[in-house]
Amino acid sequence: MSVKFRNVEASPADDVRSWPYEALVAVVDRGLVADWKPVFDEIRRSPWGSVARRVERYLSYRARDGIGVLFALAIERARTRSDESDRADVAAQIRAAVERSGLTNAQFAELVGTSASRLSTYLSGKVTPSAALLLRIERAASRSPLPDRSGNEARRKGPA
């Protein structure tokens, strides 16, 4: 690193999460690309963590220039990627729950109190269910199948 910290008890070699606010400001203002790397790495690792929040706070009153835009975009993109990853994880969790249940998608949707088309949006990750519905989905995955309209147990998918 080429940036030197002044008037702070930290070193650029320390973990970026341990840097005081003034050290982050120094790196943003006076650092070079190599100096920014640990900050960007931490923002990608934890988009809502303390480093991202402190950089965001500084950018809120710092003069807007290309460097500020670069850091703001890094935070925005890291958060977008994190959201996309979380949506994919929730969709995978729902797909696994439907599979564990042994029911068809339509039967499972009925069991948890939603429509088959809405369940499809959850399975694709396009829409995420509420926390309450996600809990119902998990509970339903371990229950026995619903009886059909004639009172017989609903058929599970797969070989007989």
PDB file of C-alpha atoms in Angstrom:
ATOM      1  CA  MET A   1       0.000   0.000   0.000  1.00  0.00           C
ATOM      2  CA  SER A   2       1.215   3.462  -0.764  1.00  0.00           C
ATOM      3  CA  VAL A   3      -1.126   5.435   1.488  1.00  0.00           C
ATOM      4  CA  LYS A   4       0.116   6.309   4.961  1.00  0.00           C
ATOM      5  CA  PHE A   5      -2.226   6.819   7.870  1.00  0.00           C
ATOM      6  CA  ARG A   6      -1.686   9.988   9.887  1.00  0.00           C
ATOM      7  CA  ASN A   7      -2.861  10.622  13.419  1.00  0.00           C
ATOM      8  CA  VAL A   8      -4.536   7.219  13.769  1.00  0.00           C
ATOM      9  CA  GLU A   9      -3.450   4.131  15.625  1.00  0.00           C
ATOM     10  CA  ALA A  10      -3.722   1.714  12.742  1.00  0.00           C
ATOM     11  CA  SER A  11      -1.668   0.452   9.860  1.00  0.00           C
ATOM     12  CA  PRO A  12      -2.764  -0.079   6.270  1.00  0.00           C
ATOM     13  CA  ALA A  13      -1.602  -3.685   6.802  1.00  0.00           C
ATOM     14  CA  ASP A  14      -4.247  -4.204   9.525  1.00  0.00           C
ATOM     15  CA  ASP A  15      -7.598  -5.804   8.760  1.00  0.00           C
ATOM     16  CA  VAL A  16      -9.739  -3.107   7.132  1.00  0.00           C
ATOM     17  CA  ARG A  17     -12.550  -3.876   9.598  1.00  0.00           C
ATOM     18  CA  SER A  18     -10.307  -2.661  12.421  1.00  0.00           C
ATOM     19  CA  TRP A  19      -9.417   0.632  10.751  1.00  0.00           C
ATOM     20  CA  PRO A  20     -10.828   3.735  12.417  1.00  0.00           C
ATOM     21  CA  TYR A  21     -13.128   5.962  10.386  1.00  0.00           C
ATOM     22  CA  GLU A  22     -10.307   8.432   9.696  1.00  0.00           C
ATOM     23  CA  ALA A  23      -8.210   5.663   8.113  1.00  0.00           C
ATOM     24  CA  LEU A  24     -11.036   4.748   5.729  1.00  0.00           C
ATOM     25  CA  VAL A  25     -11.390   8.418   4.817  1.00  0.00           C
ATOM     26  CA  ALA A  26      -7.644   8.629   4.144  1.00  0.00           C
ATOM     27  CA  VAL A  27      -7.755   5.604   1.839  1.00  0.00           C
ATOM     28  CA  VAL A  28     -10.766   6.924  -0.080  1.00  0.00           C
ATOM     29  CA  ASP A  29      -9.269  10.413  -0.435  1.00  0.00           C
ATOM     30  CA  ARG A  30      -5.553   9.745  -0.848  1.00  0.00           C
ATOM     31  CA  GLY A  31      -5.278   6.089  -1.751  1.00  0.00           C
ATOM     32  CA  LEU A  32      -4.533   4.459  -5.054  1.00  0.00           C
ATOM     33  CA  VAL A  33      -6.265   1.462  -6.605  1.00  0.00           C
ATOM     34  CA  ALA A  34      -4.077  -0.980  -4.646  1.00  0.00           C
ATOM     35  CA  ASP A  35      -5.005   0.840  -1.426  1.00  0.00           C
ATOM     36  CA  TRP A  36      -8.717   0.579  -2.221  1.00  0.00           C
ATOM     37  CA  LYS A  37      -8.610  -3.179  -2.845  1.00  0.00           C
ATOM     38  CA  PRO A  38      -9.037  -4.274   0.798  1.00  0.00           C
ATOM     39  CA  VAL A  39     -11.935  -1.829   1.178  1.00  0.00           C
ATOM     40  CA  PHE A  40     -13.638  -3.124  -1.976  1.00  0.00           C
ATOM     41  CA  ASP A  41     -12.998  -6.729  -0.913  1.00  0.00           C
ATOM     42  CA  GLU A  42     -14.665  -6.092   2.456  1.00  0.00           C
ATOM     43  CA  ILE A  43     -17.598  -4.295   0.822  1.00  0.00           C
ATOM     44  CA  ARG A  44     -18.118  -7.335  -1.446  1.00  0.00           C
ATOM     45  CA  ARG A  45     -17.798  -9.703   1.525  1.00  0.00           C
ATOM     46  CA  SER A  46     -20.206  -7.753   3.738  1.00  0.00           C
ATOM     47  CA  PRO A  47     -22.276  -5.217   1.743  1.00  0.00           C
ATOM     48  CA  TRP A  48     -24.197  -4.033   4.821  1.00  0.00           C
ATOM     49  CA  GLY A  49     -21.293  -4.372   7.237  1.00  0.00           C
ATOM     50  CA  SER A  50     -19.516  -1.679   9.183  1.00  0.00           C
ATOM     51  CA  VAL A  51     -16.969  -0.853   6.473  1.00  0.00           C
ATOM     52  CA  ALA A  52     -19.642  -0.399   3.803  1.00  0.00           C
ATOM     53  CA  ARG A  53     -21.740   1.700   6.197  1.00  0.00           C
ATOM     54  CA  ARG A  54     -18.818   3.924   7.180  1.00  0.00           C
ATOM     55  CA  VAL A  55     -17.773   4.456   3.551  1.00  0.00           C
ATOM     56  CA  GLU A  56     -21.408   5.205   2.704  1.00  0.00           C
ATOM     57  CA  ARG A  57     -21.609   7.711   5.571  1.00  0.00           C
ATOM     58  CA  TYR A  58     -18.457   9.460   4.357  1.00  0.00           C
ATOM     59  CA  LEU A  59     -19.730   9.584   0.779  1.00  0.00           C
ATOM     60  CA  SER A  60     -22.939  11.261   1.984  1.00  0.00           C
ATOM     61  CA  TYR A  61     -21.083  14.496   2.751  1.00  0.00           C
ATOM     62  CA  ARG A  62     -17.925  14.182   0.646  1.00  0.00           C
ATOM     63  CA  ALA A  63     -17.719  16.215  -2.563  1.00  0.00           C
ATOM     64  CA  ARG A  64     -19.088  14.062  -5.383  1.00  0.00           C
ATOM     65  CA  ASP A  65     -16.389  13.059  -7.831  1.00  0.00           C
ATOM     66  CA  GLY A  66     -15.331   9.983  -9.776  1.00  0.00           C
ATOM     67  CA  ILE A  67     -13.824   8.299  -6.732  1.00  0.00           C
ATOM     68  CA  GLY A  68     -16.983   8.786  -4.697  1.00  0.00           C
ATOM     69  CA  VAL A  69     -19.071   7.435  -7.563  1.00  0.00           C
ATOM     70  CA  LEU A  70     -16.761   4.407  -7.798  1.00  0.00           C
ATOM     71  CA  PHE A  71     -17.174   3.578  -4.105  1.00  0.00           C
ATOM     72  CA  ALA A  72     -20.943   4.183  -4.235  1.00  0.00           C
ATOM     73  CA  LEU A  73     -21.240   1.853  -7.242  1.00  0.00           C
ATOM     74  CA  ALA A  74     -19.160  -0.791  -5.464  1.00  0.00           C
ATOM     75  CA  ILE A  75     -21.548  -0.710  -2.502  1.00  0.00           C
ATOM     76  CA  GLU A  76     -24.641  -0.746  -4.734  1.00  0.00           C
ATOM     77  CA  ARG A  77     -23.379  -3.659  -6.849  1.00  0.00           C
ATOM     78  CA  ALA A  78     -22.292  -5.673  -3.819  1.00  0.00           C
ATOM     79  CA  ARG A  79     -25.732  -5.247  -2.271  1.00  0.00           C
ATOM     80  CA  THR A  80     -27.460  -6.169  -5.525  1.00  0.00           C
ATOM     81  CA  ARG A  81     -25.343  -9.330  -5.840  1.00  0.00           C
ATOM     82  CA  SER A  82     -26.052 -10.210  -2.232  1.00  0.00           C
ATOM     83  CA  ASP A  83     -29.804  -9.751  -2.756  1.00  0.00           C
ATOM     84  CA  GLU A  84     -29.699 -11.910  -5.893  1.00  0.00           C
ATOM     85  CA  SER A  85     -27.779 -14.604  -4.043  1.00  0.00           C
ATOM     86  CA  ASP A  86     -30.256 -14.504  -1.150  1.00  0.00           C
ATOM     87  CA  ARG A  87     -33.193 -14.806  -3.568  1.00  0.00           C
ATOM     88  CA  ALA A  88     -31.543 -17.806  -5.232  1.00  0.00           C
ATOM     89  CA  ASP A  89     -30.945 -19.410  -1.824  1.00  0.00           C
ATOM     90  CA  VAL A  90     -34.594 -18.926  -0.815  1.00  0.00           C
ATOM     91  CA  ALA A  91     -35.779 -20.350  -4.155  1.00  0.00           C
ATOM     92  CA  ALA A  92     -33.526 -23.398  -3.666  1.00  0.00           C
ATOM     93  CA  GLN A  93     -34.875 -23.831  -0.133  1.00  0.00           C
ATOM     94  CA  ILE A  94     -38.449 -23.772  -1.455  1.00  0.00           C
ATOM     95  CA  ARG A  95     -37.639 -26.197  -4.287  1.00  0.00           C
ATOM     96  CA  ALA A  96     -36.108 -28.573  -1.731  1.00  0.00           C
ATOM     97  CA  ALA A  97     -39.204 -28.279   0.484  1.00  0.00           C
ATOM     98  CA  VAL A  98     -41.536 -29.100  -2.407  1.00  0.00           C
ATOM     99  CA  GLU A  99     -39.332 -32.049  -3.347  1.00  0.00           C
ATOM    100  CA  ARG A 100     -39.256 -33.342   0.249  1.00  0.00           C
ATOM    101  CA  SER A 101     -43.026 -33.163   0.431  1.00  0.00           C
ATOM    102  CA  GLY A 102     -43.432 -35.521  -2.499  1.00  0.00           C
ATOM    103  CA  LEU A 103     -46.389 -33.453  -3.726  1.00  0.00           C
ATOM    104  CA  THR A 104     -46.917 -31.793  -7.063  1.00  0.00           C
ATOM    105  CA  ASN A 105     -46.390 -28.050  -7.175  1.00  0.00           C
ATOM    106  CA  ALA A 106     -50.160 -27.489  -7.319  1.00  0.00           C
ATOM    107  CA  GLN A 107     -50.799 -29.754  -4.327  1.00  0.00           C
ATOM    108  CA  PHE A 108     -48.013 -28.120  -2.355  1.00  0.00           C
ATOM    109  CA  ALA A 109     -49.294 -24.633  -3.185  1.00  0.00           C
ATOM    110  CA  GLU A 110     -52.735 -25.604  -1.897  1.00  0.00           C
ATOM    111  CA  LEU A 111     -51.209 -27.038   1.269  1.00  0.00           C
ATOM    112  CA  VAL A 112     -49.391 -23.793   2.111  1.00  0.00           C
ATOM    113  CA  GLY A 113     -52.265 -21.531   1.098  1.00  0.00           C
ATOM    114  CA  THR A 114     -51.053 -19.992  -2.134  1.00  0.00           C
ATOM    115  CA  SER A 115     -51.725 -20.461  -5.829  1.00  0.00           C
ATOM    116  CA  ALA A 116     -49.677 -22.681  -8.115  1.00  0.00           C
ATOM    117  CA  SER A 117     -48.701 -19.652 -10.204  1.00  0.00           C
ATOM    118  CA  ARG A 118     -47.501 -17.737  -7.136  1.00  0.00           C
ATOM    119  CA  LEU A 119     -45.546 -20.797  -5.951  1.00  0.00           C
ATOM    120  CA  SER A 120     -43.924 -20.872  -9.385  1.00  0.00           C
ATOM    121  CA  THR A 121     -42.637 -17.315  -8.865  1.00  0.00           C
ATOM    122  CA  TYR A 122     -41.175 -18.378  -5.508  1.00  0.00           C
ATOM    123  CA  LEU A 123     -39.536 -21.432  -7.085  1.00  0.00           C
ATOM    124  CA  SER A 124     -37.911 -19.295  -9.776  1.00  0.00           C
ATOM    125  CA  GLY A 125     -36.707 -16.669  -7.308  1.00  0.00           C
ATOM    126  CA  LYS A 126     -38.603 -13.932  -9.128  1.00  0.00           C
ATOM    127  CA  VAL A 127     -40.603 -13.227  -5.959  1.00  0.00           C
ATOM    128  CA  THR A 128     -39.684 -14.033  -2.370  1.00  0.00           C
ATOM    129  CA  PRO A 129     -42.343 -15.176   0.065  1.00  0.00           C
ATOM    130  CA  SER A 130     -43.069 -13.512   3.375  1.00  0.00           C
ATOM    131  CA  ALA A 131     -41.342 -14.886   6.449  1.00  0.00           C
ATOM    132  CA  ALA A 132     -44.637 -16.398   7.617  1.00  0.00           C
ATOM    133  CA  LEU A 133     -45.168 -18.197   4.314  1.00  0.00           C
ATOM    134  CA  LEU A 134     -41.583 -19.432   4.287  1.00  0.00           C
ATOM    135  CA  LEU A 135     -42.194 -20.998   7.700  1.00  0.00           C
ATOM    136  CA  ARG A 136     -45.414 -22.616   6.425  1.00  0.00           C
ATOM    137  CA  ILE A 137     -43.490 -23.985   3.446  1.00  0.00           C
ATOM    138  CA  GLU A 138     -40.885 -25.552   5.731  1.00  0.00           C
ATOM    139  CA  ARG A 139     -43.559 -27.042   7.986  1.00  0.00           C
ATOM    140  CA  ALA A 140     -45.537 -28.391   5.031  1.00  0.00           C
ATOM    141  CA  ALA A 141     -42.476 -30.121   3.615  1.00  0.00           C
ATOM    142  CA  SER A 142     -42.469 -32.520   6.554  1.00  0.00           C
ATOM    143  CA  ARG A 143     -46.235 -33.156   6.747  1.00  0.00           C
ATOM    144  CA  SER A 144     -48.180 -35.968   5.180  1.00  0.00           C
ATOM    145  CA  PRO A 145     -50.064 -35.127   1.978  1.00  0.00           C
ATOM    146  CA  LEU A 146     -53.490 -33.498   1.931  1.00  0.00           C
ATOM    147  CA  PRO A 147     -56.520 -35.646   1.228  1.00  0.00           C
ATOM    148  CA  ASP A 148     -57.974 -34.947  -2.198  1.00  0.00           C
ATOM    149  CA  ARG A 149     -61.585 -33.820  -2.679  1.00  0.00           C
ATOM    150  CA  SER A 150     -62.847 -37.413  -2.504  1.00  0.00           C
ATOM    151  CA  GLY A 151     -61.215 -37.931   0.905  1.00  0.00           C
ATOM    152  CA  ASN A 152     -58.326 -40.082  -0.384  1.00  0.00           C
ATOM    153  CA  GLU A 153     -54.765 -39.153   0.396  1.00  0.00           C
ATOM    154  CA  ALA A 154     -53.335 -36.990  -2.385  1.00  0.00           C
ATOM    155  CA  ARG A 155     -51.044 -38.895  -4.663  1.00  0.00           C
ATOM    156  CA  ARG A 156     -47.406 -38.175  -4.301  1.00  0.00           C
ATOM    157  CA  LYS A 157     -45.424 -37.622  -7.443  1.00  0.00           C
ATOM    158  CA  GLY A 158     -42.902 -40.165  -8.565  1.00  0.00           C
ATOM    159  CA  PRO A 159     -43.051 -43.916  -9.164  1.00  0.00           C
ATOM    160  CA  ALA A 160     -45.857 -45.853  -7.524  1.00  0.00           C
TER     161      ALA A 160
END
